Coordinates of C-alpha atoms and ligand atoms in Angstrom, one line a residue:
X1002 CA -30.4 27.1 -3.6
X1003 CA -28.5 25.5 -0.6
X1004 CA -26.2 23.5 -2.9
X1005 CA -24.6 26.8 -4.0
X1006 CA -23.1 27.0 -0.5
X1007 CA -21.5 23.6 -0.5
X1008 CA -17.8 22.9 -1.5
X1009 CA -16.3 19.4 -1.7
X1010 CA -12.6 19.3 -1.8
X1011 CA -9.4 17.4 -1.0
X1012 CA -5.8 18.2 -0.1
X1013 CA -3.3 16.4 -2.2
X1014 CA 0.4 16.4 -1.4
X1015 CA 3.6 14.5 -1.4
X1016 CA 4.3 12.8 1.9
X1017 CA 5.4 15.1 4.7
X1018 CA 4.5 18.3 2.8
X1019 CA 2.0 19.1 5.5
X1020 CA -1.4 17.6 4.6
X1021 CA -2.3 16.5 8.1
X1022 CA -1.1 19.8 9.7
X1023 CA -3.1 21.8 7.2
X1024 CA -6.2 19.6 7.8
X1025 CA -5.8 20.3 11.6
X1026 CA -5.5 24.0 11.0
X1027 CA -8.6 24.1 8.8
X1028 CA -10.6 22.3 11.5
X1029 CA -9.3 24.6 14.1
X1030 CA -9.9 27.7 12.0
X1031 CA -13.5 26.8 11.4
X1032 CA -14.1 25.9 15.1
X1033 CA -14.6 22.2 14.6
X1034 CA -11.9 21.5 17.1
X1035 CA -10.6 23.8 19.8
X1036 CA -7.3 25.6 19.2
X1037 CA -4.8 22.9 19.9
X1038 CA -1.2 23.1 21.0
X1039 CA 1.0 24.0 18.1
X1040 CA 1.7 21.2 15.8
X1041 CA -0.4 18.6 17.8
X1042 CA -1.9 16.9 14.7
X1043 CA -5.2 16.5 16.4
X1044 CA -6.9 14.4 13.8
X1045 CA -4.1 11.9 13.6
X1046 CA -4.5 11.2 17.3
X1047 CA -8.2 10.4 17.3
X1048 CA -9.1 6.9 18.3
X1049 CA -11.4 6.5 15.4
X1050 CA -8.5 7.4 13.1
X1051 CA -6.3 4.7 14.5
X1052 CA -9.0 2.1 14.1
X1053 CA -9.4 2.9 10.4
X1054 CA -7.8 1.5 7.4
X1055 CA -4.3 0.7 6.6
X1056 CA -3.2 4.3 5.9
X1057 CA -2.8 6.8 8.6
X1058 CA -5.2 9.4 7.3
X1059 CA -6.2 13.0 8.0
X1060 CA -9.8 11.9 7.9
X1061 CA -12.8 13.3 6.1
X1062 CA -14.6 16.2 7.9
X1063 CA -17.4 18.7 7.4
X1064 CA -16.6 22.3 8.3
X1065 CA -18.8 25.3 8.4
X1066 CA -17.3 28.7 7.4
X1067 CA -18.8 32.2 7.3
X1068 CA -17.8 34.1 4.2
X1069 CA -19.4 37.4 3.3
X1070 CA -22.3 36.9 5.7
X1071 CA -23.1 33.5 4.2
X1072 CA -22.4 30.2 5.9
X1073 CA -20.7 27.6 3.7
X1074 CA -20.5 23.8 4.2
X1075 CA -17.0 22.7 3.3
X1076 CA -16.5 19.0 3.0
X1077 CA -12.8 18.1 3.3
X1078 CA -12.6 14.7 1.7
X1079 CA -9.6 12.7 2.8
X1080 CA -7.4 10.7 0.4
X1081 CA -5.0 7.9 1.5
X1082 CA -1.4 9.1 1.7
X1083 CA 0.8 6.7 -0.3
X1084 CA 1.7 5.3 -3.6
X1085 CA -0.1 2.0 -3.5
X1086 CA -3.4 3.7 -3.3
X1087 CA -3.8 5.5 -6.6
X1088 CA -7.1 3.9 -7.3
X1089 CA -8.5 4.9 -3.9
X1090 CA -7.2 8.4 -4.3
X1091 CA -8.9 8.7 -7.7
X1092 CA -12.2 7.6 -6.2
X1093 CA -12.0 10.1 -3.4
X1094 CA -11.2 12.8 -5.8
X1095 CA -14.2 11.9 -7.9
X1096 CA -16.3 12.9 -4.9
X1097 CA -14.9 16.4 -5.1
X1098 CA -14.9 19.4 -7.5
X1099 CA -11.5 20.7 -6.5
X1100 CA -8.2 20.2 -4.7
X1101 CA -5.6 22.1 -2.7
X1102 CA -2.3 21.1 -4.3
X1103 CA 0.0 21.5 -1.3
X1104 CA 3.8 21.7 -2.0
X1105 CA 6.5 22.1 0.6
X1106 CA 8.3 25.3 -0.3
X1107 CA 11.6 23.8 0.9
X1108 CA 11.3 20.6 -1.1
X1109 CA 9.5 21.6 -4.3
X1110 CA 7.5 19.4 -6.5
X1111 CA 8.0 15.7 -5.7
X1112 CA 7.0 12.4 -7.3
X1113 CA 3.6 12.2 -5.5
X1114 CA 2.9 15.8 -6.3
X1115 CA 3.1 15.0 -10.0
X1116 CA 1.0 11.8 -9.7
X1117 CA -1.7 13.5 -7.6
X1118 CA -1.7 16.6 -9.8
X1119 CA -2.5 14.4 -12.9
X1120 CA -5.2 12.5 -11.0
X1121 CA -6.9 15.9 -10.3
X1122 CA -6.2 17.3 -13.7
X1123 CA -7.6 14.3 -15.5
X1124 CA -10.7 14.4 -13.4
X1125 CA -11.2 18.1 -14.5
X1126 CA -11.1 19.4 -10.9
X1127 CA -10.3 23.0 -9.9
X1128 CA -6.8 23.1 -8.6
X1129 CA -5.6 25.6 -5.9
X1130 CA -1.8 25.6 -5.8
X1131 CA -0.4 26.3 -2.4
X1132 CA 3.1 26.6 -1.0
X1133 CA 3.5 25.4 2.5
X1134 CA 6.2 26.0 5.2
X1135 CA 6.9 29.5 4.1
X1136 CA 7.9 30.2 7.7
X1137 CA 11.1 28.2 7.2
X1138 CA 14.3 30.0 6.2
X1139 CA 15.2 27.2 3.8
X1140 CA 12.0 27.7 1.7
X1141 CA 12.7 28.4 -2.0
X1142 CA 9.5 30.2 -2.9
X1143 CA 10.5 31.7 -6.2
X1144 CA 12.1 28.5 -7.4
X1145 CA 9.1 26.3 -6.5
X1146 CA 6.6 28.7 -8.1
X1147 CA 8.6 28.5 -11.3
X1148 CA 8.6 24.7 -11.1
X1149 CA 4.8 24.7 -10.8
X1150 CA 4.7 26.9 -13.9
X1151 CA 7.1 24.7 -15.9
X1152 CA 5.5 21.4 -15.0
X1153 CA 1.8 22.2 -14.6
X1154 CA 1.3 25.5 -16.4
X1155 CA 0.3 27.1 -13.1
X1156 CA 0.4 31.0 -13.2
X1157 CA 2.7 32.4 -10.5
X1158 CA 0.0 34.8 -9.3
X1159 CA -2.4 31.9 -8.6
X1160 CA -0.1 30.3 -6.0
X1161 CA -1.0 30.9 -2.4
X1162 CA 1.6 30.9 0.3
X1163 CA 0.9 29.5 3.8
X1164 CA 2.4 28.1 6.9
X1165 CA 0.1 25.3 8.0
X1166 CA 2.1 25.0 11.2
X1167 CA 1.8 28.7 12.2
X1168 CA -1.7 29.2 10.7
X1169 CA -0.5 31.9 8.2
X1170 CA -2.6 32.4 5.1
X1171 CA -5.5 30.0 6.2
X1172 CA -8.2 32.6 5.7
X1173 CA -7.1 33.4 2.1
X1174 CA -7.0 29.7 1.4
X1175 CA -10.6 29.2 2.6
X1176 CA -11.6 32.1 0.5
X1177 CA -10.0 30.5 -2.5
X1178 CA -11.8 27.2 -1.8
X1179 CA -15.1 29.0 -1.8
X1180 CA -14.3 31.2 -4.9
X1181 CA -12.4 28.8 -7.1
X1182 CA -14.1 25.4 -6.5
X1183 CA -17.6 25.1 -7.9
X1184 CA -20.5 23.7 -5.9
X1185 CA -21.3 20.0 -6.6
X1186 CA -23.4 19.4 -9.7
X1187 CA -26.4 17.5 -8.3
X1188 CA -30.1 17.2 -8.4
X1189 CA -32.2 16.6 -5.3
X1190 CA -35.2 15.8 -7.4
X1191 CA -33.6 12.8 -9.1
X1192 CA -33.5 9.3 -7.5
X1193 CA -30.9 8.9 -4.7
X1194 CA -27.4 8.1 -6.0
X1195 CA -24.2 8.3 -3.9
X1196 CA -20.6 7.4 -4.3
X1197 CA -19.0 5.4 -1.6
X1198 CA -15.4 6.7 -1.2
X1199 CA -14.2 5.4 2.1
X1200 CA -15.1 2.8 4.7
X1201 CA -13.9 1.5 8.0
X1202 CA -14.9 -1.1 10.5
X1203 CA -16.5 -0.4 13.8
X1204 CA -16.8 -3.1 16.4
X1205 CA -20.5 -2.4 17.1
X1206 CA -21.8 -1.0 13.8
X1207 CA -19.9 -3.1 11.3
X1208 CA -18.7 -1.2 8.2
X1209 CA -19.2 2.5 8.3
X1210 CA -19.2 4.2 4.9
X1211 CA -18.4 7.7 3.8
X1212 CA -20.5 8.7 0.9
X1213 CA -21.0 11.7 -1.4
X1214 CA -24.6 12.2 -2.3
X1215 CA -24.9 13.0 -6.0
X1216 CA -28.6 13.1 -6.4
X1217 CA -31.8 12.7 -4.3
X1218 CA -31.7 12.3 -0.5
X1219 CA -31.4 9.6 2.1
X1220 CA -32.9 9.2 5.5
X1221 CA -32.8 6.7 8.3
X1222 CA -34.8 3.6 7.5
X1223 CA -34.4 3.8 3.8
X1224 CA -33.1 0.6 2.1
X1225 CA -30.1 1.0 -0.2
X1226 CA -28.5 -1.3 -2.7
X1227 CA -24.8 -1.7 -3.6
X1228 CA -24.4 -1.6 -7.3
X1229 CA -21.4 -3.9 -7.0
X1230 CA -22.5 -6.5 -4.6
X1231 CA -26.3 -6.1 -5.3
X1232 CA -26.9 -6.6 -1.6
X1233 CA -29.6 -4.6 0.2
X1234 CA -28.8 -2.6 3.3
X1235 CA -31.2 -0.8 5.7
X1236 CA -29.9 2.5 6.8
X1237 CA -29.6 2.4 10.6
X1238 CA -27.8 5.7 11.1
X1239 CA -26.4 8.6 9.1
X1240 CA -24.8 11.9 9.6
X1241 CA -21.7 14.1 9.2
X1242 CA -18.1 13.7 10.2
X1243 CA -17.5 16.7 12.5
X1244 CA -14.8 15.3 12.9
X1245 CA -16.4 12.5 14.9
X1246 CA -19.7 11.0 13.5
X1247 CA -22.5 13.4 14.3
X1248 CA -26.1 12.0 13.6
X1249 CA -28.5 13.9 11.4
X1250 CA -31.9 12.9 10.0
X1251 CA -31.1 13.0 6.3
X1252 CA -28.4 13.6 3.8
X1253 CA -29.2 15.6 0.6
X1254 CA -27.8 15.9 -2.9
X1255 CA -24.3 17.6 -2.8
X1256 CA -23.6 16.6 0.8
X1257 CA -21.0 14.3 2.2
X1258 CA -21.6 12.1 5.2
X1259 CA -21.4 8.7 6.8
X1260 CA -23.9 5.9 6.9
X1261 CA -24.2 2.8 9.1
X1262 CA -26.2 0.3 7.1
X1263 CA -25.8 -3.2 8.4
X1264 CA -22.8 -3.9 6.3
X1265 CA -20.9 -6.7 8.0
X1266 CA -17.4 -5.7 6.9
X1267 CA -15.5 -3.4 4.5
X1268 CA -15.8 -6.0 1.8
X1269 CA -19.5 -5.0 1.6
X1270 CA -18.5 -1.4 1.4
X1271 CA -15.9 -1.2 -1.4
X1272 CA -14.4 2.1 -2.3
X1273 CA -15.8 3.4 -5.6
X1274 CA -19.1 1.6 -5.3
X1275 CA -22.4 3.3 -6.2
X1276 CA -25.4 3.2 -3.8
X1277 CA -29.0 3.6 -4.8
X1278 CA -32.4 3.0 -3.3
X1279 CA -34.3 -0.3 -3.7
X1280 CA -36.6 0.0 -6.7
X1281 CA -34.8 3.1 -8.1
X1282 CA -31.7 1.7 -9.7
X1283 CA -29.3 4.2 -11.3
X1284 CA -26.4 4.2 -13.7
X1285 CA -23.3 3.4 -11.5
X1286 CA -20.4 5.9 -11.4
X1287 CA -17.7 5.0 -13.9
X1288 CA -14.3 3.7 -12.9
X1289 CA -15.2 1.2 -10.2
X1290 CA -12.7 -1.6 -9.7
X1291 CA -12.6 -4.3 -7.2
X1292 CA -9.3 -4.4 -5.1
X1293 CA -6.5 -6.0 -7.0
X1294 CA -3.6 -7.3 -4.9
X1295 CA -0.3 -7.2 -6.7
X1296 CA 2.3 -8.2 -4.1
X1297 CA 2.0 -11.5 -2.3
X1298 CA 4.0 -12.8 0.7
X1299 CA 3.8 -15.6 3.2
X1300 CA 3.1 -14.6 6.8
X1301 CA 3.8 -17.1 9.6
X1302 CA 3.9 -16.9 13.4
X1303 CA 7.5 -17.0 14.6
X1304 CA 6.3 -19.5 17.2
X1305 CA 3.4 -21.9 16.2
X1306 CA 2.0 -21.5 19.7
X1307 CA 1.1 -18.0 18.6
X1308 CA -1.0 -19.2 15.6
X1309 CA -4.4 -18.4 17.0
X1310 CA -3.5 -15.0 18.4
X1311 CA -2.0 -14.1 15.1
X1312 CA -5.1 -15.3 13.3
X1313 CA -7.3 -13.1 15.3
X1314 CA -5.0 -10.1 14.8
X1315 CA -4.8 -10.6 11.0
X1316 CA -8.6 -11.0 10.8
X1317 CA -9.2 -7.8 12.7
X1318 CA -6.9 -5.8 10.5
X1319 CA -8.4 -7.2 7.4
X1320 CA -11.9 -6.3 8.6
X1321 CA -10.7 -2.7 8.0
X1322 CA -8.9 -3.2 4.8
X1323 CA -10.9 -4.7 2.0
X1324 CA -8.0 -4.7 -0.4
X1325 CA -6.0 -7.4 1.4
X1326 CA -6.4 -11.0 0.0
X1327 CA -6.1 -13.8 2.5
X1328 CA -5.4 -17.5 1.8
X1329 CA -4.1 -20.1 4.2
X1330 CA -0.7 -21.5 3.5
X1331 CA 1.6 -24.0 5.2
X1332 CA 5.2 -25.0 5.0
X1333 CA 7.1 -27.9 6.5
X1334 CA 9.5 -25.4 8.1
X1335 CA 7.5 -22.4 8.9
X1336 CA 4.3 -24.3 9.9
X1337 CA 0.8 -23.0 9.5
X1338 CA 0.4 -19.5 8.1
X1339 CA -1.1 -17.4 5.4
X1340 CA -0.4 -16.1 2.0
X1341 CA -1.5 -12.5 1.9
X1342 CA -2.0 -10.3 -1.2
X1343 CA -1.3 -6.5 -0.9
X1344 CA -1.8 -3.6 -3.3
X1345 CA 1.9 -2.8 -3.2
X1346 CA 5.0 -3.0 -1.2
X1347 CA 4.3 -0.1 1.2
X1348 CA 0.9 -1.4 1.8
X1349 CA 2.5 -4.7 2.9
X1350 CA 5.0 -2.9 5.1
X1351 CA 2.4 -0.9 6.9
X1352 CA 0.3 -4.0 7.5
X1353 CA 3.4 -5.8 8.9
X1354 CA 4.2 -2.8 11.1
X1355 CA 0.6 -2.6 12.4
X1356 CA 0.6 -6.3 13.3
X1357 CA 3.8 -5.8 15.3
X1358 CA 2.9 -2.6 16.9
X1359 CA -0.8 -2.9 17.6
X1360 CA -1.0 -6.6 18.2
X1361 CA 2.5 -7.4 19.5
X1362 CA 2.7 -10.1 16.9
X1363 CA 6.0 -11.8 16.2
X1364 CA 5.9 -12.8 12.6
X1365 CA 8.0 -14.1 9.8
X1366 CA 7.2 -12.5 6.4
X1367 CA 8.7 -14.2 3.4
X1368 CA 10.1 -12.5 0.4
X1369 CA 7.3 -10.9 -1.6
X1370 CA 6.4 -12.1 -5.1
X1371 CA 4.2 -10.8 -7.9
X1372 CA 1.5 -12.5 -9.9
X1373 CA 2.6 -13.9 -13.3
X1374 CA 0.2 -14.7 -16.1
X1375 CA 1.1 -18.1 -17.5
X1376 CA -0.3 -19.2 -20.9
X1377 CA -0.6 -22.9 -21.5
X1378 CA -0.7 -24.7 -24.8
X1379 CA -1.9 -28.1 -25.9
X1380 CA -5.6 -29.1 -25.9
X1381 CA -5.0 -31.8 -23.2
X1382 CA -3.1 -29.4 -20.9
X1383 CA -5.7 -26.7 -21.3
X1384 CA -8.4 -29.2 -20.4
X1385 CA -6.5 -30.3 -17.4
X1386 CA -6.1 -26.7 -16.1
X1387 CA -9.6 -25.8 -17.2
X1388 CA -8.2 -22.6 -18.8
X1389 CA -5.5 -21.5 -21.2
X1390 CA -4.1 -19.0 -18.8
X1391 CA -3.4 -19.2 -15.1
X1392 CA -2.2 -16.8 -12.5
X1393 CA 0.9 -18.0 -10.7
X1394 CA 1.5 -16.4 -7.3
X1395 CA 3.8 -19.1 -5.9
X1396 CA 6.9 -20.7 -7.5
X1397 CA 5.7 -24.2 -6.6
X1398 CA 2.5 -23.6 -8.7
X1399 CA 4.4 -23.0 -12.0
X1400 CA 3.4 -25.6 -14.5
X1401 CA 6.0 -27.7 -16.3
X1402 CA 7.9 -25.3 -18.7
X1403 CA 7.2 -27.8 -21.5
X1404 CA 3.5 -26.8 -21.6
X1405 CA 4.0 -23.1 -21.2
X1406 CA 3.6 -21.0 -24.3
X1407 CA 4.2 -17.6 -22.7
X1408 CA 4.7 -15.9 -19.4
X1409 CA 3.6 -12.3 -18.7
X1410 CA 4.8 -10.2 -15.8
X1411 CA 3.3 -7.1 -14.2
X1412 CA 4.9 -3.8 -15.1
X1413 CA 4.8 -0.3 -13.6
X1414 CA 5.5 3.2 -14.7
X1415 CA 7.8 4.7 -12.2
X1416 CA 8.4 8.5 -11.8
X1417 CA 11.6 9.7 -10.1
X1418 CA 12.2 13.3 -9.2
X1419 CA 15.8 14.0 -8.3
X1420 CA 18.6 16.6 -8.2
X1421 CA 20.4 16.1 -11.6
X1422 CA 23.6 15.1 -10.0
X1423 CA 22.2 11.6 -9.2
X1424 CA 20.9 11.1 -12.7
X1425 CA 23.6 8.7 -13.8
X1426 CA 23.4 6.4 -10.8
X1427 CA 19.6 6.3 -10.9
X1428 CA 19.7 5.4 -14.5
X1429 CA 22.1 2.6 -13.8
X1430 CA 20.0 1.3 -10.9
X1431 CA 16.9 1.3 -13.1
X1432 CA 18.8 -0.6 -15.9
X1433 CA 19.9 -3.1 -13.3
X1434 CA 16.3 -3.6 -12.5
X1435 CA 15.5 -4.3 -16.1
X1436 CA 13.9 -0.9 -16.5
X1437 CA 14.1 1.5 -19.4
X1438 CA 14.0 5.2 -19.4
X1439 CA 10.9 6.6 -21.2
X1440 CA 11.1 10.3 -20.6
X1441 CA 13.3 12.8 -19.0
X1442 CA 12.5 16.5 -18.3
X1443 CA 14.2 19.3 -16.6
X1444 CA 11.9 20.8 -14.1
X1445 CA 14.0 23.7 -12.8
X1446 CA 17.5 24.5 -11.7
X1447 CA 19.3 21.2 -11.3
X1448 CA 16.3 19.0 -10.9
X1449 CA 14.9 16.4 -13.3
X1450 CA 11.9 14.1 -13.6
X1451 CA 12.6 10.7 -15.1
X1452 CA 10.0 8.2 -16.2
X1453 CA 10.9 4.5 -16.3
X1454 CA 9.0 1.4 -17.3
X1455 CA 10.0 -1.3 -14.8
X1456 CA 8.9 -4.8 -13.9
X1457 CA 7.0 -4.7 -10.6
X1458 CA 9.0 -7.8 -9.5
X1459 CA 12.2 -5.7 -9.5
X1460 CA 10.9 -3.0 -7.3
X1461 CA 9.3 -5.1 -4.6
X1462 CA 12.6 -6.0 -3.0
X1463 CA 15.0 -3.2 -2.3
X1464 CA 14.3 -0.6 -4.9
X1465 CA 13.2 2.2 -2.6
X1466 CA 16.1 1.7 -0.2
X1467 CA 18.6 1.7 -3.0
X1468 CA 17.1 4.8 -4.6
X1469 CA 17.2 6.6 -1.3
X1470 CA 20.8 5.5 -0.6
X1471 CA 22.1 6.5 -4.1
X1472 CA 20.5 10.0 -3.8
X1473 CA 21.3 10.7 -0.2
X1474 CA 17.5 10.7 0.4
X1475 CA 16.8 13.4 -2.2
X1476 CA 15.1 11.3 -4.9
X1477 CA 11.3 10.8 -4.6
X1478 CA 9.5 7.9 -6.3
X1479 CA 6.0 7.1 -7.3
X1480 CA 4.6 4.3 -9.5
X1481 CA 1.5 3.2 -11.2
X1482 CA 0.2 0.1 -12.9
X1483 CA 1.4 -0.4 -16.4
X1484 CA -0.2 -3.6 -17.4
X1485 CA 1.5 -6.9 -18.2
X1486 CA 4.4 -7.6 -20.6
X1487 CA 5.8 -10.7 -22.0
X1488 CA 8.7 -12.0 -20.0
X1489 CA 11.2 -14.9 -19.7
X1490 CA 10.8 -16.5 -16.3
X1491 CA 12.8 -19.3 -14.9
X1492 CA 12.2 -21.5 -11.8
X1493 CA 15.2 -22.2 -9.7
X1494 CA 15.2 -25.0 -7.2
X1495 CA 17.7 -25.9 -4.5
X1496 CA 19.0 -29.2 -3.1
X1497 CA 20.8 -30.1 0.0
X1498 CA 22.6 -33.3 -0.6
X1499 CA 20.3 -34.2 -3.4
X1500 CA 17.1 -33.5 -1.5
X1501 CA 15.0 -30.6 -2.8
X1502 CA 14.0 -27.9 -0.3
X1503 CA 10.7 -26.7 -1.7
X1504 CA 10.5 -23.5 0.4
X1505 CA 13.5 -22.1 -1.4
X1506 CA 12.2 -22.4 -4.9
X1507 CA 12.0 -19.1 -6.7
X1508 CA 10.8 -17.5 -9.9
X1509 CA 13.3 -15.1 -11.5
X1510 CA 13.9 -13.4 -14.8
X1511 CA 15.9 -15.7 -17.0
X1512 CA 18.6 -13.2 -17.4
X1513 CA 19.2 -13.1 -13.7
X1514 CA 18.5 -16.8 -12.9
X1515 CA 22.1 -18.0 -12.7
X1516 CA 23.3 -14.9 -10.7
X1517 CA 20.5 -15.3 -8.2
X1518 CA 21.0 -19.0 -8.0
X1519 CA 24.7 -18.4 -7.1
X1520 CA 23.8 -15.8 -4.5
X1521 CA 21.3 -18.1 -2.8
X1522 CA 23.9 -21.0 -2.7
X1523 CA 26.3 -18.7 -0.9
X1524 CA 23.6 -17.7 1.5
X1525 CA 22.9 -21.3 2.2
X1526 CA 26.5 -22.2 2.6
X1527 CA 26.9 -19.4 5.2
X1528 CA 23.6 -20.1 7.1
X1529 CA 23.1 -23.9 7.2
X1530 CA 24.9 -25.3 10.3
X1531 CA 27.7 -27.6 9.6
X1532 CA 27.1 -31.3 10.1
X1533 CA 29.5 -34.2 10.8
X1534 CA 29.5 -34.9 7.0
X1535 CA 29.9 -32.7 3.9
X1536 CA 26.8 -31.1 2.5
X1537 CA 26.5 -30.3 -1.1
X1538 CA 24.3 -27.2 -1.9
X1539 CA 23.0 -27.2 -5.5
X1540 CA 20.9 -24.8 -7.5
X1541 CA 19.1 -26.3 -10.5
X1542 CA 17.2 -25.0 -13.5
X1543 CA 15.2 -27.7 -15.2
X1544 CA 17.3 -30.4 -13.7
X1545 CA 20.6 -28.9 -14.7
X1546 CA 22.9 -27.8 -11.8
X1547 CA 23.8 -24.1 -12.3
X1548 CA 25.5 -23.4 -9.1
X1549 CA 27.0 -25.3 -6.2
X1550 CA 28.7 -24.8 -2.9
X1551 CA 30.0 -27.1 -0.2
X1552 CA 29.4 -26.9 3.5
X1553 CA 32.5 -28.4 5.1
X1554 CA 31.9 -31.0 7.9
X1555 CA 32.6 -29.9 11.4
X1556 CA 35.3 -31.4 13.6
X1557 CA 34.3 -33.9 16.2
X1558 CA 32.5 -32.3 19.1
X1559 CA 35.0 -32.3 22.1
X1560 CA 32.8 -30.4 24.5
X1561 CA 30.4 -33.3 24.8
X1562 CA 32.0 -34.9 27.7
X1563 CA 32.2 -31.7 29.7
X1564 CA 28.6 -32.1 30.7
X1565 CA 29.0 -35.1 33.1
X1566 CA 28.0 -34.8 36.8
X1567 CA 25.0 -32.7 37.7
X1568 CA 21.9 -34.6 36.8
X1569 CA 19.4 -31.7 36.8
X1570 CA 21.6 -29.7 34.5
X1571 CA 21.8 -32.7 32.2
X1572 CA 18.0 -33.1 32.2
X1573 CA 17.5 -29.4 31.4
X1574 CA 19.9 -29.7 28.5
X1575 CA 18.1 -32.7 27.2
X1576 CA 14.8 -30.9 27.4
X1577 CA 16.2 -27.9 25.6
X1578 CA 17.6 -30.2 23.0
X1579 CA 14.2 -31.8 22.4
X1580 CA 12.5 -28.5 22.0
X1581 CA 15.1 -27.4 19.6
X1582 CA 14.6 -30.5 17.5
X1583 CA 10.9 -29.8 17.2
X1584 CA 11.9 -26.7 15.3
X1585 CA 14.2 -28.5 13.0
X1586 CA 13.4 -29.7 9.5
X1587 CA 15.0 -32.9 8.3
X1588 CA 16.1 -32.8 4.7
X1589 CA 17.6 -36.1 3.9
X1590 CA 20.0 -36.7 6.7
X1591 CA 20.4 -33.0 7.3
X1592 CA 18.6 -31.2 10.1
X1593 CA 18.1 -27.5 9.5
X1594 CA 16.9 -25.2 12.2
X1595 CA 14.0 -23.0 11.6
X1596 CA 16.2 -19.9 12.2
X1597 CA 18.3 -20.8 9.1
X1598 CA 15.2 -20.7 6.9
X1599 CA 14.1 -17.5 8.6
X1600 CA 17.5 -15.9 7.8
X1601 CA 17.3 -17.0 4.2
X1602 CA 13.6 -16.4 3.4
X1603 CA 12.9 -13.2 5.3
X1604 CA 13.2 -9.9 3.6
Ligands
LIG3111 P1 1.7 14.9 5.7 O1 2.6 13.7 5.6 O2 1.6 15.6 4.4 O3 0.4 14.7 6.5 O4 2.6 16.0 6.6 P2 2.4 16.4 8.1 O5 1.3 17.3 8.3 O6 2.5 15.2 9.0 O7 3.8 17.3 8.2 C1 5.1 16.8 8.1 C2 6.0 17.6 9.0 O8 6.1 19.0 8.5 C3 5.6 17.7 10.4 O9 6.7 17.6 11.2 C4 4.9 19.1 10.5 O10 5.1 19.7 11.8 C5 5.8 19.9 9.5 N1 5.0 21.0 9.0 C6 3.8 21.0 8.4 N2 3.5 22.3 8.0 C7 4.5 23.1 8.3 C8 4.7 24.5 8.2 O11 3.9 25.3 7.7 N3 5.9 25.0 8.7 C9 6.8 24.2 9.3 N4 8.0 24.7 9.7 N5 6.6 22.8 9.4 C10 5.5 22.3 9.0
LIG3112 MG1 -0.3 13.0 7.3

């Protein structure tokens, strides 16, 4: 039976532990790519790779390997590489029967190692523990093997040792993949059923999907149905990733490949979806979930003249990333823009970076916020809103507190792994962030794992940076969804000389409202340019002033008369002045330049 010679597997690792390097080495070793210059990271450099989704990925590939006179088909299924993509990783893993758990021997087990291990463990996958970077003098092989034993019950003799960079131990590793990972359970006689575990956008072909065929077979011309969208799609092309798309005539049960099926964009090819053939519906794979953005931010062109270019750039990036939610937004100060929803804070940062690097976009991204669930009471009010619970993504959309019965905020479970000496400072940081310690375990000499329950709102701003700073870069962090919890949320508004500045309104936890109000007043005092008169800066909560600052008037402008004489110079100055004014916002009698808002609102 040919399925006996198929293995579907993934590499899971903490960032920088060597996943891409190992993927390259496996491809090289099995002859998919020619032997590259040392450490060249061939896959990461492919054009198709750059055009893919938001994460920089090692990419799924089919390898062929001879073992004991038998050729095996090894499907290396890629998983996205960072914390915001737990769901996507779990879907990719469900297309496999086993994983290589790769741990940097100089670093030991880190937060994402733990998160990924449990995803694989809970999915009942075969786990091949592997230490990488054993060529380095600083590797602590013994210690890390012990950590793996303490934390995951992995027997020391099971642990393989490799250097992905130098290609040491790769043959043994391939042998382990063949021996320890079972062939996919599947049935070619049953109706066609496949898991869609990845997709990307191609200019000419639309969405291209990676699928793992569970049962049956698929050939060109067949018509398939998405269990989620219920849309029909004719299969125009199919094949293997080798590592570039390589056409074949059919895909059979147990195999992994790509399909081009007239899907217009990645929203028609959602990760975790089940595909079947028209007239032969099947029970969908469990665990599908539509993308659920949790972090929202306003994105505006720094210059409104760039609006259309930015629109095109954002739309292109979104074609490739079905998890981003896009809504138009506008502000008196920042002009026309969008409110974008991301899976998490890193997802947002990567998107931002890609806009800047790949599209040369000059953007303003406002402070991120999280979705609150707001419950409303009173029959009349419920009727008016058409529901008794609304999602609030934007401070300006918060209903009058008088009709709110309860506010719930999103929570996460965060895992920190750190040298024990930073334990106290990390605990203090998490308490400052309204978190509480749930669990603490020693995982070896001088290293601990701490689990905190934290509000997502508190980690979207500067949590990562603070954690890194406190621990001199040694602490690693990973988090996952932990549902919603009741919360006390307060809306703070700001006035300049009694005129409200809507852009500045914010939703904060009640316990921090006054403190944050004060901080913002100081920021305004230091950023709003002085005028000829005094400006009162006020923060209010429910009409009450909770903080205030004064911006002193400036002295009479004595430089004004210096400009006399040269008429062209005078004209130029007037023109500059007019252009500047266009970028100003009038609040009462006060004109505030856009730069001021940018300084205050940006992250
Ligand atoms: P990823 O984030 O898990 O994909 O990690 P990469 O494959 O990008 O590797 C991170 C860094 O570790 C790169 O600078 C690699 O060259 C380096 N690296 C990976 N494997 C080894 C190894 O076996 N030995 C040494 N010395 N360096 C390695
Ligand atoms: Mg990588």
